mmCIF file with all atom_site columns, C-alpha atoms in Angstrom:
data_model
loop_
_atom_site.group_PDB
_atom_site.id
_atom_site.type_symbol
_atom_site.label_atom_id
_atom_site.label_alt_id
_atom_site.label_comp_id
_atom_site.label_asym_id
_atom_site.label_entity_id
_atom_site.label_seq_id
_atom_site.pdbx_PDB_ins_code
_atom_site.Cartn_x
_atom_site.Cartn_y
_atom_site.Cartn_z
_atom_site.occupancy
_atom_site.B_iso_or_equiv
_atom_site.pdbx_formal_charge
_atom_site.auth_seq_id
_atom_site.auth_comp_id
_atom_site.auth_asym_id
_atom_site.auth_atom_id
_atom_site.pdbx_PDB_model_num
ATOM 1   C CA . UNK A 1 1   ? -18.014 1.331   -4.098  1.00 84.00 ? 101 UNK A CA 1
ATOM 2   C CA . UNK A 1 2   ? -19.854 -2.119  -4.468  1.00 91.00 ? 102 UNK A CA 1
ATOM 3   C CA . UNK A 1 3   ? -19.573 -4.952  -1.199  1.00 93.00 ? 103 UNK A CA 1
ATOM 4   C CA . UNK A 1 4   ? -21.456 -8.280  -1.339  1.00 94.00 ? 104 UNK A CA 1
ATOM 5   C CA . UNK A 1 5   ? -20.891 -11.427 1.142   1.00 92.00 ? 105 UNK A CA 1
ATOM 6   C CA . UNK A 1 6   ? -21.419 -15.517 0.613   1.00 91.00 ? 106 UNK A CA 1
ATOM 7   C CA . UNK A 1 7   ? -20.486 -17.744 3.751   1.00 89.00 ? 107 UNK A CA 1
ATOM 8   C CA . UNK A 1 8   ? -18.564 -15.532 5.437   1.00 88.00 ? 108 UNK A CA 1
ATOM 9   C CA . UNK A 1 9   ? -16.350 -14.321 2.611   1.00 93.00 ? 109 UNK A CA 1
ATOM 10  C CA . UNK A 1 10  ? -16.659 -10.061 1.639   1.00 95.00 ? 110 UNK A CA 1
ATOM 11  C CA . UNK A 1 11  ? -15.802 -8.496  -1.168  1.00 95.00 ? 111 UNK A CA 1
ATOM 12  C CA . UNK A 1 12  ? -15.274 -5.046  -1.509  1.00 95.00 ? 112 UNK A CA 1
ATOM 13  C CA . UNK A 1 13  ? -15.047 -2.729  -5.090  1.00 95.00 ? 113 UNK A CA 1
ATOM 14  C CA . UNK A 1 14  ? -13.733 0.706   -4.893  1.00 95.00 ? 114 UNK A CA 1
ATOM 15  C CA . UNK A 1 15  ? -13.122 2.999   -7.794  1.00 95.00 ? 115 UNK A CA 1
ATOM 16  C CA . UNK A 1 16  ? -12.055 6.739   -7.638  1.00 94.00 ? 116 UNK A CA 1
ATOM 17  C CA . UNK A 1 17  ? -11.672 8.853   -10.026 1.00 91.00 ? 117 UNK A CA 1
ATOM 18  C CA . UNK A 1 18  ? -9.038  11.954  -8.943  1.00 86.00 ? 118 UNK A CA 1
ATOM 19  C CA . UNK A 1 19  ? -9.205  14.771  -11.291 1.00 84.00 ? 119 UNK A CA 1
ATOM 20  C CA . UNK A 1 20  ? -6.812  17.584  -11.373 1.00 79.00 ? 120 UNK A CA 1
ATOM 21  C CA . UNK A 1 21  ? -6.682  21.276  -12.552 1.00 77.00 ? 121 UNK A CA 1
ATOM 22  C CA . UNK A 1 22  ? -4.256  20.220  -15.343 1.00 70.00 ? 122 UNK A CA 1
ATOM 23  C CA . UNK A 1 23  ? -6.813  17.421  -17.303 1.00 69.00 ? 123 UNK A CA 1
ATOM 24  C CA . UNK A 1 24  ? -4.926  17.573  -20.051 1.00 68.00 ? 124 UNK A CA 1
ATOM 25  C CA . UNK A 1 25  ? -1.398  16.686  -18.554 1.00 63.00 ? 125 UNK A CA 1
ATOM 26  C CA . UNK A 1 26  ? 0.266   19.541  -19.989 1.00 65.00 ? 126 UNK A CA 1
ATOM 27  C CA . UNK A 1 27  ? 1.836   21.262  -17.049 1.00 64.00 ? 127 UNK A CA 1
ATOM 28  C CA . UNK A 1 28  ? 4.135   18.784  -16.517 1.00 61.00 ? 128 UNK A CA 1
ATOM 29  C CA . UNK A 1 29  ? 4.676   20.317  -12.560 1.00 59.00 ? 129 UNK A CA 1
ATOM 30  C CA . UNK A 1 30  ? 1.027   19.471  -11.774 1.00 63.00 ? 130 UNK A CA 1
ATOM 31  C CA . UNK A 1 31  ? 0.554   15.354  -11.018 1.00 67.00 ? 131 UNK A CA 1
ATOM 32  C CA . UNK A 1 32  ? -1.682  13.964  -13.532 1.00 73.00 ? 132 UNK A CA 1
ATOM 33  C CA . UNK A 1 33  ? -5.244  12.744  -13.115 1.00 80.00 ? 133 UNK A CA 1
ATOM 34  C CA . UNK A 1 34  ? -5.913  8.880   -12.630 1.00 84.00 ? 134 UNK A CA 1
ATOM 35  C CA . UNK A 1 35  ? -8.375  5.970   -12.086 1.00 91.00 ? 135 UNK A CA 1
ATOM 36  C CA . UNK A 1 36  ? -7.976  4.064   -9.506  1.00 93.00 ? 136 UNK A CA 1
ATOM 37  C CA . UNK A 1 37  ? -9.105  0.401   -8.748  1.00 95.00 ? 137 UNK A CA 1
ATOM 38  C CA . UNK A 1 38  ? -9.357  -1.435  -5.110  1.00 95.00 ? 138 UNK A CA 1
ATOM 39  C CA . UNK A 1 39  ? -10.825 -5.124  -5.022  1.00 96.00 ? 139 UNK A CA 1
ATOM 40  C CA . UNK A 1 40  ? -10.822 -6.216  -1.561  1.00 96.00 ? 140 UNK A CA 1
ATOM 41  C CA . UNK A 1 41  ? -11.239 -9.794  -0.325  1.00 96.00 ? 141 UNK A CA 1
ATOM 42  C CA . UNK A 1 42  ? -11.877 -10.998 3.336   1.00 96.00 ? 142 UNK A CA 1
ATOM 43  C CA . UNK A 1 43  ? -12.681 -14.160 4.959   1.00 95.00 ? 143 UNK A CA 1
ATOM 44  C CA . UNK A 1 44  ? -11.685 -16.329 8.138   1.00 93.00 ? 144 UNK A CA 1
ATOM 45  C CA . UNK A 1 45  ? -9.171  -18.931 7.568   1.00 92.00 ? 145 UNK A CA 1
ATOM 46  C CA . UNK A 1 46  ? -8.934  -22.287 9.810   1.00 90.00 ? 146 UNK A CA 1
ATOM 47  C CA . UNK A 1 47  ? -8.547  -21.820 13.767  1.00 90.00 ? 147 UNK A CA 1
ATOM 48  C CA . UNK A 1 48  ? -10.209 -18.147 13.498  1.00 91.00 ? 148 UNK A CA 1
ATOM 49  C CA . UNK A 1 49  ? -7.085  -16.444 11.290  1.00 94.00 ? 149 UNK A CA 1
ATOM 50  C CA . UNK A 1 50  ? -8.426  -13.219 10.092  1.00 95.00 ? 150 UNK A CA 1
ATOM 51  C CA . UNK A 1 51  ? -7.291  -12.960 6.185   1.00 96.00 ? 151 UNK A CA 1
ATOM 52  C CA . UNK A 1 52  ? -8.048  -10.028 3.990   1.00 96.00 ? 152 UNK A CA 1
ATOM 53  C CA . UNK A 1 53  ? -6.403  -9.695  0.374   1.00 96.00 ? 153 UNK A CA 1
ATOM 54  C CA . UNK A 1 54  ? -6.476  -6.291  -1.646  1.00 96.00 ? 154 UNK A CA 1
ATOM 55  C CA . UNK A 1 55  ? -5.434  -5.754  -5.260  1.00 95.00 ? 155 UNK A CA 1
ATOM 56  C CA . UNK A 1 56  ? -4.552  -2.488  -6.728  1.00 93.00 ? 156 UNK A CA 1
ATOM 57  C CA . UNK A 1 57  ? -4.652  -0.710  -10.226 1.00 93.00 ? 157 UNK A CA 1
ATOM 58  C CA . UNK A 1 58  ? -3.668  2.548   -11.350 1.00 89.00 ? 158 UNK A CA 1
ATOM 59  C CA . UNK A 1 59  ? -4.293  4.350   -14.303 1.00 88.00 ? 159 UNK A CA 1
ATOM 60  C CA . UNK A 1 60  ? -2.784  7.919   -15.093 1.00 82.00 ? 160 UNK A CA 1
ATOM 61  C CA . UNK A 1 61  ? -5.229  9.151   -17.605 1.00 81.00 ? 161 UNK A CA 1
ATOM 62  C CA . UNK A 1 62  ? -2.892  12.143  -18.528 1.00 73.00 ? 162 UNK A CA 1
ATOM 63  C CA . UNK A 1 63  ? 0.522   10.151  -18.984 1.00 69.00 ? 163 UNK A CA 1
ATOM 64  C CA . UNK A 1 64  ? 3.446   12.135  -20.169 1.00 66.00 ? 164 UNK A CA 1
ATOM 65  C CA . UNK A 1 65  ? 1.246   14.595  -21.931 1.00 65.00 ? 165 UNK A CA 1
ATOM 66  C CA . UNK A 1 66  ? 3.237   17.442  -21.658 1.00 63.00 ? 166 UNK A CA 1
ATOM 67  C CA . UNK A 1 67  ? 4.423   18.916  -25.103 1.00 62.00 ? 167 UNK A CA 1
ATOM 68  C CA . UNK A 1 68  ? 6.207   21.960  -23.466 1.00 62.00 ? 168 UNK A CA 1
ATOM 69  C CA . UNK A 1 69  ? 10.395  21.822  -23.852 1.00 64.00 ? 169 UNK A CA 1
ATOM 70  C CA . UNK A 1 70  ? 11.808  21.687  -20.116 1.00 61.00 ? 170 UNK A CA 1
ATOM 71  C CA . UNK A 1 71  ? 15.496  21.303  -19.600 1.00 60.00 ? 171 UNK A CA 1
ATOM 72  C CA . UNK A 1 72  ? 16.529  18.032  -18.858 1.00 63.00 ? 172 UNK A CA 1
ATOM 73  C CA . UNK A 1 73  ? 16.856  18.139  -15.025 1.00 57.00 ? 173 UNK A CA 1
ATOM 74  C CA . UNK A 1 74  ? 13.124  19.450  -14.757 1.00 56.00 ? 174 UNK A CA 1
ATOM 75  C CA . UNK A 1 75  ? 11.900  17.221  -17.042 1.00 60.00 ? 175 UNK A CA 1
ATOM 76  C CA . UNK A 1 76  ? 13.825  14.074  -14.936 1.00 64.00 ? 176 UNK A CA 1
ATOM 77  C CA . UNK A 1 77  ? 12.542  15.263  -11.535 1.00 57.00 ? 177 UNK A CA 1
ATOM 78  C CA . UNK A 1 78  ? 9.086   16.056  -12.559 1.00 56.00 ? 178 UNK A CA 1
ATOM 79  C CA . UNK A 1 79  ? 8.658   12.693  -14.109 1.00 59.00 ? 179 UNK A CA 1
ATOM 80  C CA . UNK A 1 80  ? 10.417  11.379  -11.034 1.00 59.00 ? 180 UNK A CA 1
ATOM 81  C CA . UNK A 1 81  ? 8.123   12.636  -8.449  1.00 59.00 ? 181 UNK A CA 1
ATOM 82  C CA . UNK A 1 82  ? 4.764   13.771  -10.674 1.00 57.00 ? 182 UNK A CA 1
ATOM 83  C CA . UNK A 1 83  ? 3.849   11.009  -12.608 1.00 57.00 ? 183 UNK A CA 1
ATOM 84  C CA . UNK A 1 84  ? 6.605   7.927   -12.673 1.00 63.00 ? 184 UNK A CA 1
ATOM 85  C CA . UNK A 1 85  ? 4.820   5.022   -14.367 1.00 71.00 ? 185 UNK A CA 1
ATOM 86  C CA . UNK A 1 86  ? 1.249   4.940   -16.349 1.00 76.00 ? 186 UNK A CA 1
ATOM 87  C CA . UNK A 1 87  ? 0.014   1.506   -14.865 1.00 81.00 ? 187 UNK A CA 1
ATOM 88  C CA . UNK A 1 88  ? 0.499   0.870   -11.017 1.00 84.00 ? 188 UNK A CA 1
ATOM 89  C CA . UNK A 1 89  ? -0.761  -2.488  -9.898  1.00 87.00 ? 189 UNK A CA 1
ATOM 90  C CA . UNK A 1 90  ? 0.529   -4.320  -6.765  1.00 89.00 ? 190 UNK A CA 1
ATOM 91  C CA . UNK A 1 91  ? -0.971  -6.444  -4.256  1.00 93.00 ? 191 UNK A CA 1
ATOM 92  C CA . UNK A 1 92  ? -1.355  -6.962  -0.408  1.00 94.00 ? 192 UNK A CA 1
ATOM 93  C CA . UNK A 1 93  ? -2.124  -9.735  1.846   1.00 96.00 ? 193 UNK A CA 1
ATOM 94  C CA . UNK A 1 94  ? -3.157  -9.433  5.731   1.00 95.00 ? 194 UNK A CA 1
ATOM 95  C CA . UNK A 1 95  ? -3.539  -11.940 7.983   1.00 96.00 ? 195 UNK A CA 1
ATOM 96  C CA . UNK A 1 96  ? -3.584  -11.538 11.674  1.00 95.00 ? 196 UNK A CA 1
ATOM 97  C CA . UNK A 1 97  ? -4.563  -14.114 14.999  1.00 95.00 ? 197 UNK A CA 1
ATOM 98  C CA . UNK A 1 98  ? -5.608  -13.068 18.264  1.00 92.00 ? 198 UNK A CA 1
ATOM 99  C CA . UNK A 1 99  ? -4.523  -15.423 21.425  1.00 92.00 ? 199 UNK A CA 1
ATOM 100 C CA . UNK A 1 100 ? -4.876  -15.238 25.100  1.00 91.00 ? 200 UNK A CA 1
ATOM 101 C CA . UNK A 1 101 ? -7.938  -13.448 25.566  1.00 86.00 ? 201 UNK A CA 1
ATOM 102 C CA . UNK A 1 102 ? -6.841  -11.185 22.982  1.00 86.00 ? 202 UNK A CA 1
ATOM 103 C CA . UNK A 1 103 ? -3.926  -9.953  24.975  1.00 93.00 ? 203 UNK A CA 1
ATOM 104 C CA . UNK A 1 104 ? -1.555  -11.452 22.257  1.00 95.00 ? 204 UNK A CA 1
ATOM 105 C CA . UNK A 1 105 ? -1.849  -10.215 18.206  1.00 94.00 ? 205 UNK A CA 1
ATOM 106 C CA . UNK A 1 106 ? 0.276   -11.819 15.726  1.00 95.00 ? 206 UNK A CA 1
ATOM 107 C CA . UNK A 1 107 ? 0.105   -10.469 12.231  1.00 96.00 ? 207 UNK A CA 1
ATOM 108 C CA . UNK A 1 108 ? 1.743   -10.472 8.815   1.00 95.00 ? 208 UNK A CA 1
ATOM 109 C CA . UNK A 1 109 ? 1.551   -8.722  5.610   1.00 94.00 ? 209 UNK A CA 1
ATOM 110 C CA . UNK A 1 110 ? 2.592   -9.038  2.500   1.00 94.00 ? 210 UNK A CA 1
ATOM 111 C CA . UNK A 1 111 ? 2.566   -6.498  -0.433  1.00 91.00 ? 211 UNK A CA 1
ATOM 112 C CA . UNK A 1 112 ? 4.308   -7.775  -3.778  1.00 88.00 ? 212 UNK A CA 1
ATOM 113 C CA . UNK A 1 113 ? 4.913   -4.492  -6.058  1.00 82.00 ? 213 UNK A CA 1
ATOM 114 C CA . UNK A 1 114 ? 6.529   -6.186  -9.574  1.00 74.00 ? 214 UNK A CA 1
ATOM 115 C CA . UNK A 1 115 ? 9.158   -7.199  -9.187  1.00 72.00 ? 215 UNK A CA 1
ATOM 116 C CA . UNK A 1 116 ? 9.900   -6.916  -5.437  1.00 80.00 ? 216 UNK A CA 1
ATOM 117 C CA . UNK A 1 117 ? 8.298   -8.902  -2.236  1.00 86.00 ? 217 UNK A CA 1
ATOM 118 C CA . UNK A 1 118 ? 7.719   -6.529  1.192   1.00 87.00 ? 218 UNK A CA 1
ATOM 119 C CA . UNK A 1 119 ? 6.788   -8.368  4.414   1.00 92.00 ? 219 UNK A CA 1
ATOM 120 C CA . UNK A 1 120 ? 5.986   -6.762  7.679   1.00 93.00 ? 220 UNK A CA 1
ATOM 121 C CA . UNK A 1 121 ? 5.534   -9.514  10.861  1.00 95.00 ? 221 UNK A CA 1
ATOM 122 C CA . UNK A 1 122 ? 4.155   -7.641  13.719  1.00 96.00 ? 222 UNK A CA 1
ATOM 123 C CA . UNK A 1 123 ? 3.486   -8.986  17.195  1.00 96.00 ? 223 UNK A CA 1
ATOM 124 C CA . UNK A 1 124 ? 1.978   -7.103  20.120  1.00 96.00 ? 224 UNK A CA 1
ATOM 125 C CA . UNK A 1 125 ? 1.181   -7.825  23.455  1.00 96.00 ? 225 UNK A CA 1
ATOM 126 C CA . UNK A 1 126 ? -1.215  -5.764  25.697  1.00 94.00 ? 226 UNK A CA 1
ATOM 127 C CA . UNK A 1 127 ? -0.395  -4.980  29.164  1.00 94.00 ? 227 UNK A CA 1
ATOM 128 C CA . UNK A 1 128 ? -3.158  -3.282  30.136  1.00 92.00 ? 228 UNK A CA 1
ATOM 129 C CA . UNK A 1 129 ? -6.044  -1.491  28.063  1.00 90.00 ? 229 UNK A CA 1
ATOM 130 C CA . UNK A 1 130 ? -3.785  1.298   27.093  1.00 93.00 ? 230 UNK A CA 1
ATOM 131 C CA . UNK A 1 131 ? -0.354  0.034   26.868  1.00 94.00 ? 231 UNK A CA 1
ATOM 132 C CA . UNK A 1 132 ? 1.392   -2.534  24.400  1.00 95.00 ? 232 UNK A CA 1
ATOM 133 C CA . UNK A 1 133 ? 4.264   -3.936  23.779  1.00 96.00 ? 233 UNK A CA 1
ATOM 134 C CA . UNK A 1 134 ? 5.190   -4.411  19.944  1.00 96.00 ? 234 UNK A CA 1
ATOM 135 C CA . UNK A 1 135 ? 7.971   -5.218  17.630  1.00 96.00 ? 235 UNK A CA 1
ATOM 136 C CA . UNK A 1 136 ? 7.752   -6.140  14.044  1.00 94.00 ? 236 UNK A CA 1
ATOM 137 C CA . UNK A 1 137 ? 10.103  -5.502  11.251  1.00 92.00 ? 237 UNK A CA 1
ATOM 138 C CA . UNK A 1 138 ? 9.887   -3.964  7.356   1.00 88.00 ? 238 UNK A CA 1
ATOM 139 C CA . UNK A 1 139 ? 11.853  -6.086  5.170   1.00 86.00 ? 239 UNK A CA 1
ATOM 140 C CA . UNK A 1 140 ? 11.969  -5.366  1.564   1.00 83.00 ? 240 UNK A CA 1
ATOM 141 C CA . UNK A 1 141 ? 13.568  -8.086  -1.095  1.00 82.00 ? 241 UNK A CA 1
ATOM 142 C CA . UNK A 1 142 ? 15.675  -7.205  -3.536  1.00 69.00 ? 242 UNK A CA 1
ATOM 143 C CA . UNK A 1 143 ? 16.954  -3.366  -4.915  1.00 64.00 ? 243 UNK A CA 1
ATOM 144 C CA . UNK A 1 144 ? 14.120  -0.552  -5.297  1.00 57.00 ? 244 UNK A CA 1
ATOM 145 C CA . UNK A 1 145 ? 13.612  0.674   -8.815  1.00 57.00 ? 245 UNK A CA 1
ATOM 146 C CA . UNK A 1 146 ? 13.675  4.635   -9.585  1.00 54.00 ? 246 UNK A CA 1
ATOM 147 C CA . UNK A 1 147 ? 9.507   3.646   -9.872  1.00 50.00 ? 247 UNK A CA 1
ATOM 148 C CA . UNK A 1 148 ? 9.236   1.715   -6.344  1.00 52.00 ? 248 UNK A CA 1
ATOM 149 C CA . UNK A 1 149 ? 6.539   3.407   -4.021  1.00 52.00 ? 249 UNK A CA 1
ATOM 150 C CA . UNK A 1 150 ? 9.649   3.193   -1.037  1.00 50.00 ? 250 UNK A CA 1
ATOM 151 C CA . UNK A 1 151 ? 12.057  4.579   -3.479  1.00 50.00 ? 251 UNK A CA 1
ATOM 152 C CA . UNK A 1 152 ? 13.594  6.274   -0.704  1.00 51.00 ? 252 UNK A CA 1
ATOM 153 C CA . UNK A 1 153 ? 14.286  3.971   1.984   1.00 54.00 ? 253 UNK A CA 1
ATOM 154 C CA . UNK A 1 154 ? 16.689  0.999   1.206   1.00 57.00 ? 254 UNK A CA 1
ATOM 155 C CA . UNK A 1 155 ? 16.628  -0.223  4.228   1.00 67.00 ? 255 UNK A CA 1
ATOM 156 C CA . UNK A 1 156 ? 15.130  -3.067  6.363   1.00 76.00 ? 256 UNK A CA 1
ATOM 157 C CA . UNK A 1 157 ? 13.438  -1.628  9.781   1.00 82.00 ? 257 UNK A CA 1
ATOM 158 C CA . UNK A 1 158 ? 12.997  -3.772  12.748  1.00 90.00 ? 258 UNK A CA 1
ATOM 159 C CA . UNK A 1 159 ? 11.534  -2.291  16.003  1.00 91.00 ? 259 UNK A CA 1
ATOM 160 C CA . UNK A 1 160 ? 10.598  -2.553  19.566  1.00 95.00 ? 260 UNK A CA 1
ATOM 161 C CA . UNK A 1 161 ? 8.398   -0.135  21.053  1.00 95.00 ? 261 UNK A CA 1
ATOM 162 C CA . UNK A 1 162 ? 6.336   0.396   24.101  1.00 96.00 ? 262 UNK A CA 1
ATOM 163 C CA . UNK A 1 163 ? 2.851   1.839   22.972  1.00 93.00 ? 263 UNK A CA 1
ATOM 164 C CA . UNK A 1 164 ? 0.955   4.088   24.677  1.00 94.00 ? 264 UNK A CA 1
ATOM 165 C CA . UNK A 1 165 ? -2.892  4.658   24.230  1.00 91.00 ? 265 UNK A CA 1
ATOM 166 C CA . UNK A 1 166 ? -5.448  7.090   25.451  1.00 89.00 ? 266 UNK A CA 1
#
């Protein structure tokens, strides 16, 4: 990890390196190895908004090394779950505003994963030092790939809670 500052601005470099027992990708039930790349930004915007901008690459070093003859279905779900694309690269935005004494907390963020747009408003208010009110939502834009990190979940989410803290 490297981090350096200029008038108020930080930037961050992470790189990690995740090696596993199968190096050379040929147990195609074991995820593969990868490099991974985290360049961070963060700086105050006009009127004290706190903004912070990450980019992401990933790199499986072992991609679809496997030279062993699975049936079909195996081979589908392994490649599915265990290693679905080489590259990964997406991107994520944060920005957030405290108001009233810091009672209030507005924030937003924004991921864009090729070729879809996620944004997540949240707002929270605290009652007291250990409880909150919040509500925010998950929306997602468009139709989820087979490759999509949230492959799973189709849906928006919206929600209301009251939080608890101690």
């Amino acid at each position: 990890a490297y981090s350096t500052s200029f008038n108020g601005i930080a930037l961050v470099e992470e790189l990690a390196v995740n090696i596993t027992e199968d190096f050379a990708g040929t147990d195609i039930g074991i995820k593969n190895s990868d490099i991974t790349l985290n360049s961070q930004i963060t700086w105050t915007l006009y009127g004290g908004i706190f903004a912070q901008l990450n980019v992401v690459y990933q790199y499986v070093i072992n991609f679809n090394q496997s030279n062993l003859n699975y049936p079909m279905l195996i081979d589908e779900f392994n490649s599915y779950f265990n290693q679905p694309v080489e590259h990964v690269a997406f991107a994520i935005a944060h920005f957030h505003k405290s108001f009233l004494r810091e009672k209030l907390y507005l924030a937003v963020n924004v991921a864009y994963l090729y070729p879809q747009v996620y944004i997540a408003p949240r707002v929270s208010y605290a009652l007291s030092d250990e409880m909150k009110i919040e509500t925010g939502a998950d929306i997602k834009t468009g139709q989820p790939s087979e490759y999509t990190l949230a492959r799973g979940n189709l849906s928006d989410n919206y929600y209301l809670r009251l939080k608890y803290e101690f």
